[in-house]
PDB file of C-alpha atoms in Angstrom:
ATOM      1  CA  MET A  29      67.875 125.271  85.912  1.00  0.00           C
ATOM      2  CA  LEU A  30      69.433 125.521  89.304  1.00  0.00           C
ATOM      3  CA  SER A  31      73.080 126.289  89.660  1.00  0.00           C
ATOM      4  CA  ARG A  32      75.294 123.653  91.165  1.00  0.00           C
ATOM      5  CA  ARG A  33      75.676 125.707  94.331  1.00  0.00           C
ATOM      6  CA  ALA A  34      71.891 126.005  94.729  1.00  0.00           C
ATOM      7  CA  MET A  35      71.454 122.270  94.198  1.00  0.00           C
ATOM      8  CA  LEU A  36      74.106 121.436  96.787  1.00  0.00           C
ATOM      9  CA  ALA A  37      72.550 123.881  99.248  1.00  0.00           C
ATOM     10  CA  GLY A  38      69.150 122.268  98.692  1.00  0.00           C
ATOM     11  CA  LEU A  39      70.566 118.798  99.212  1.00  0.00           C
ATOM     12  CA  ALA A  40      72.339 119.893 102.373  1.00  0.00           C
ATOM     13  CA  ALA A  41      69.106 121.458 103.622  1.00  0.00           C
ATOM     14  CA  ILE A  42      67.290 118.120 103.427  1.00  0.00           C
ATOM     15  CA  GLY A  43      70.170 116.231 105.012  1.00  0.00           C
ATOM     16  CA  VAL A  44      71.885 114.647 102.018  1.00  0.00           C
ATOM     17  CA  GLY A  45      75.651 114.750 102.306  1.00  0.00           C
ATOM     18  CA  THR A  46      75.607 115.670 105.964  1.00  0.00           C
ATOM     19  CA  GLY A  47      76.534 112.213 107.158  1.00  0.00           C
ATOM     20  CA  SER A  48      72.969 111.425 108.162  1.00  0.00           C
ATOM     21  CA  ARG A  49      72.319 107.860 107.003  1.00  0.00           C
ATOM     22  CA  PRO A  50      68.527 108.004 107.562  1.00  0.00           C
ATOM     23  CA  ALA A  51      68.372 110.873 105.066  1.00  0.00           C
ATOM     24  CA  VAL A  52      69.382 108.339 102.425  1.00  0.00           C
ATOM     25  CA  ALA A  53      67.951 105.123 103.827  1.00  0.00           C
ATOM     26  CA  VAL A  54      64.384 106.323 104.439  1.00  0.00           C
ATOM     27  CA  PRO A  55      63.697 107.633 100.906  1.00  0.00           C
ATOM     28  CA  THR A  56      65.251 104.470  99.482  1.00  0.00           C
ATOM     29  CA  ALA A  57      63.018 102.292 101.645  1.00  0.00           C
ATOM     30  CA  VAL A  58      59.961 104.300 100.607  1.00  0.00           C
ATOM     31  CA  ALA A  59      60.882 103.975  96.915  1.00  0.00           C
ATOM     32  CA  VAL A  60      61.253 100.224  97.269  1.00  0.00           C
ATOM     33  CA  LEU A  61      57.896  99.948  99.048  1.00  0.00           C
ATOM     34  CA  VAL A  62      56.092 102.033  96.442  1.00  0.00           C
ATOM     35  CA  ILE A  63      57.808 100.917  93.240  1.00  0.00           C
ATOM     36  CA  GLY A  64      58.822  97.440  94.256  1.00  0.00           C
ATOM     37  CA  PRO A  65      62.031  95.530  94.731  1.00  0.00           C
ATOM     38  CA  LEU A  66      63.016  96.028  91.083  1.00  0.00           C
ATOM     39  CA  SER A  67      64.044  99.566  92.017  1.00  0.00           C
ATOM     40  CA  PHE A  68      67.143  98.029  93.602  1.00  0.00           C
ATOM     41  CA  VAL A  69      68.410  97.509  90.060  1.00  0.00           C
ATOM     42  CA  GLY A  70      68.323 101.284  89.620  1.00  0.00           C
ATOM     43  CA  LEU A  71      70.463 101.600  92.726  1.00  0.00           C
ATOM     44  CA  MET A  72      72.895  98.803  91.949  1.00  0.00           C
ATOM     45  CA  ALA A  73      73.615  99.279  88.236  1.00  0.00           C
ATOM     46  CA  PRO A  74      75.186 102.781  88.365  1.00  0.00           C
ATOM     47  CA  HIS A  75      77.317 101.820  91.369  1.00  0.00           C
ATOM     48  CA  LEU A  76      78.472  98.645  89.648  1.00  0.00           C
ATOM     49  CA  ALA A  77      79.354 100.664  86.561  1.00  0.00           C
ATOM     50  CA  ALA A  78      81.430 103.044  88.676  1.00  0.00           C
ATOM     51  CA  LEU A  79      83.039 100.195  90.633  1.00  0.00           C
ATOM     52  CA  THR A  80      84.094  98.457  87.422  1.00  0.00           C
ATOM     53  CA  GLY A  81      85.956 101.510  86.189  1.00  0.00           C
ATOM     54  CA  PHE A  82      83.490 103.457  84.049  1.00  0.00           C
ATOM     55  CA  ARG A  83      84.156 107.060  85.116  1.00  0.00           C
ATOM     56  CA  ARG A  84      83.074 109.128  82.101  1.00  0.00           C
ATOM     57  CA  PRO A  85      79.350 109.983  82.310  1.00  0.00           C
ATOM     58  CA  VAL A  86      78.292 108.720  78.878  1.00  0.00           C
ATOM     59  CA  LEU A  87      80.139 105.421  79.276  1.00  0.00           C
ATOM     60  CA  GLN A  88      78.816 105.044  82.812  1.00  0.00           C
ATOM     61  CA  ILE A  89      75.204 105.515  81.637  1.00  0.00           C
ATOM     62  CA  PHE A  90      75.575 102.863  78.948  1.00  0.00           C
ATOM     63  CA  ALA A  91      77.373 100.483  81.307  1.00  0.00           C
ATOM     64  CA  ALA A  92      74.666 100.982  83.953  1.00  0.00           C
ATOM     65  CA  ALA A  93      71.972 100.229  81.371  1.00  0.00           C
ATOM     66  CA  ILE A  94      73.748  97.044  80.304  1.00  0.00           C
ATOM     67  CA  TYR A  95      74.349  95.977  83.925  1.00  0.00           C
ATOM     68  CA  GLY A  96      70.701  96.651  84.784  1.00  0.00           C
ATOM     69  CA  ALA A  97      69.480  94.627  81.814  1.00  0.00           C
ATOM     70  CA  LEU A  98      71.833  91.774  82.695  1.00  0.00           C
ATOM     71  CA  MET A  99      70.748  91.802  86.343  1.00  0.00           C
ATOM     72  CA  LEU A 100      67.063  91.647  85.451  1.00  0.00           C
ATOM     73  CA  THR A 101      67.640  88.951  82.839  1.00  0.00           C
ATOM     74  CA  ILE A 102      69.603  86.827  85.306  1.00  0.00           C
ATOM     75  CA  ALA A 103      67.032  87.417  88.069  1.00  0.00           C
ATOM     76  CA  ASP A 104      64.189  86.408  85.746  1.00  0.00           C
ATOM     77  CA  TRP A 105      66.048  83.325  84.515  1.00  0.00           C
ATOM     78  CA  ALA A 106      67.005  82.284  88.047  1.00  0.00           C
ATOM     79  CA  GLY A 107      63.456  82.884  89.270  1.00  0.00           C
ATOM     80  CA  ARG A 108      62.135  80.525  86.630  1.00  0.00           C
ATOM     81  CA  THR A 109      64.687  77.762  87.237  1.00  0.00           C
ATOM     82  CA  ILE A 110      65.384  77.733  91.001  1.00  0.00           C
ATOM     83  CA  ILE A 111      62.304  75.753  92.026  1.00  0.00           C
ATOM     84  CA  PHE A 112      60.941  74.631  88.664  1.00  0.00           C
ATOM     85  CA  PRO A 113      57.974  74.316  87.809  1.00  0.00           C
ATOM     86  CA  TRP A 114      57.111  77.192  90.199  1.00  0.00           C
ATOM     87  CA  GLN A 115      58.482  80.678  89.785  1.00  0.00           C
ATOM     88  CA  VAL A 116      60.182  83.031  92.203  1.00  0.00           C
ATOM     89  CA  PRO A 117      59.458  86.692  91.340  1.00  0.00           C
ATOM     90  CA  ALA A 118      62.417  88.541  89.836  1.00  0.00           C
ATOM     91  CA  GLY A 119      61.727  91.400  92.249  1.00  0.00           C
ATOM     92  CA  LEU A 120      62.280  89.086  95.203  1.00  0.00           C
ATOM     93  CA  LEU A 121      65.645  87.980  93.860  1.00  0.00           C
ATOM     94  CA  THR A 122      66.753  91.540  93.153  1.00  0.00           C
ATOM     95  CA  ALA A 123      65.712  92.498  96.692  1.00  0.00           C
ATOM     96  CA  LEU A 124      67.706  89.614  98.158  1.00  0.00           C
ATOM     97  CA  VAL A 125      70.790  90.803  96.293  1.00  0.00           C
ATOM     98  CA  GLY A 126      70.055  94.547  96.426  1.00  0.00           C
ATOM     99  CA  GLY A 127      69.524  94.812 100.179  1.00  0.00           C
ATOM    100  CA  PRO A 128      72.963  93.535 101.164  1.00  0.00           C
ATOM    101  CA  PHE A 129      74.533  95.456  98.272  1.00  0.00           C
ATOM    102  CA  PHE A 130      72.914  98.690  99.477  1.00  0.00           C
ATOM    103  CA  LEU A 131      74.141  98.072 103.039  1.00  0.00           C
ATOM    104  CA  PHE A 132      77.635  97.325 101.690  1.00  0.00           C
ATOM    105  CA  MET A 133      77.644 100.585  99.740  1.00  0.00           C
ATOM    106  CA  MET A 134      76.480 102.543 102.805  1.00  0.00           C
ATOM    107  CA  ALA A 135      79.196 100.987 104.972  1.00  0.00           C
ATOM    108  CA  ARG A 136      81.791 101.710 102.295  1.00  0.00           C
ATOM    109  CA  ALA A 137      80.866 105.415 101.966  1.00  0.00           C
ATOM    110  CA  PRO A 138      83.127 107.840 103.828  1.00  0.00           C
ATOM    111  CA  ARG A 139      81.754 109.447 106.946  1.00  0.00           C
ATOM    112  CA  SER A 140      81.080 113.192 106.902  1.00  0.00           C
ATOM    113  CA  SER A 141      83.925 113.778 109.366  1.00  0.00           C
ATOM    114  CA  GLU A 142      86.333 112.093 106.936  1.00  0.00           C
ATOM    115  CA  ARG A 143      85.374 114.301 103.993  1.00  0.00           C
ATOM    116  CA  VAL A 144      87.494 117.297 103.180  1.00  0.00           C
TER     117      VAL A 144
END
């Protein structure tokens, strides 16, 4: 296993944590293209768990799992009922919610010059 210092050095070497937004946005866009729009749930659920006050790692993991399951259940239900008898893919609905959420989270993140 890598030490924390080695991991942080590796992340800094590829541009993560340096204030470079494309270093985060490009891999996220590639993941969504390859895996599909459902990957937005994997981005949204942990952030929602942290935003709702779950700070301890074990509780945050369980809360993220519950939030992810709820998001997919709601997206599937909404996709089946919005324009009944046709269906809207759940991935499309998660992308419509996940895109703005991801942009909101990027705008909310502190800039590298503001970090201490």
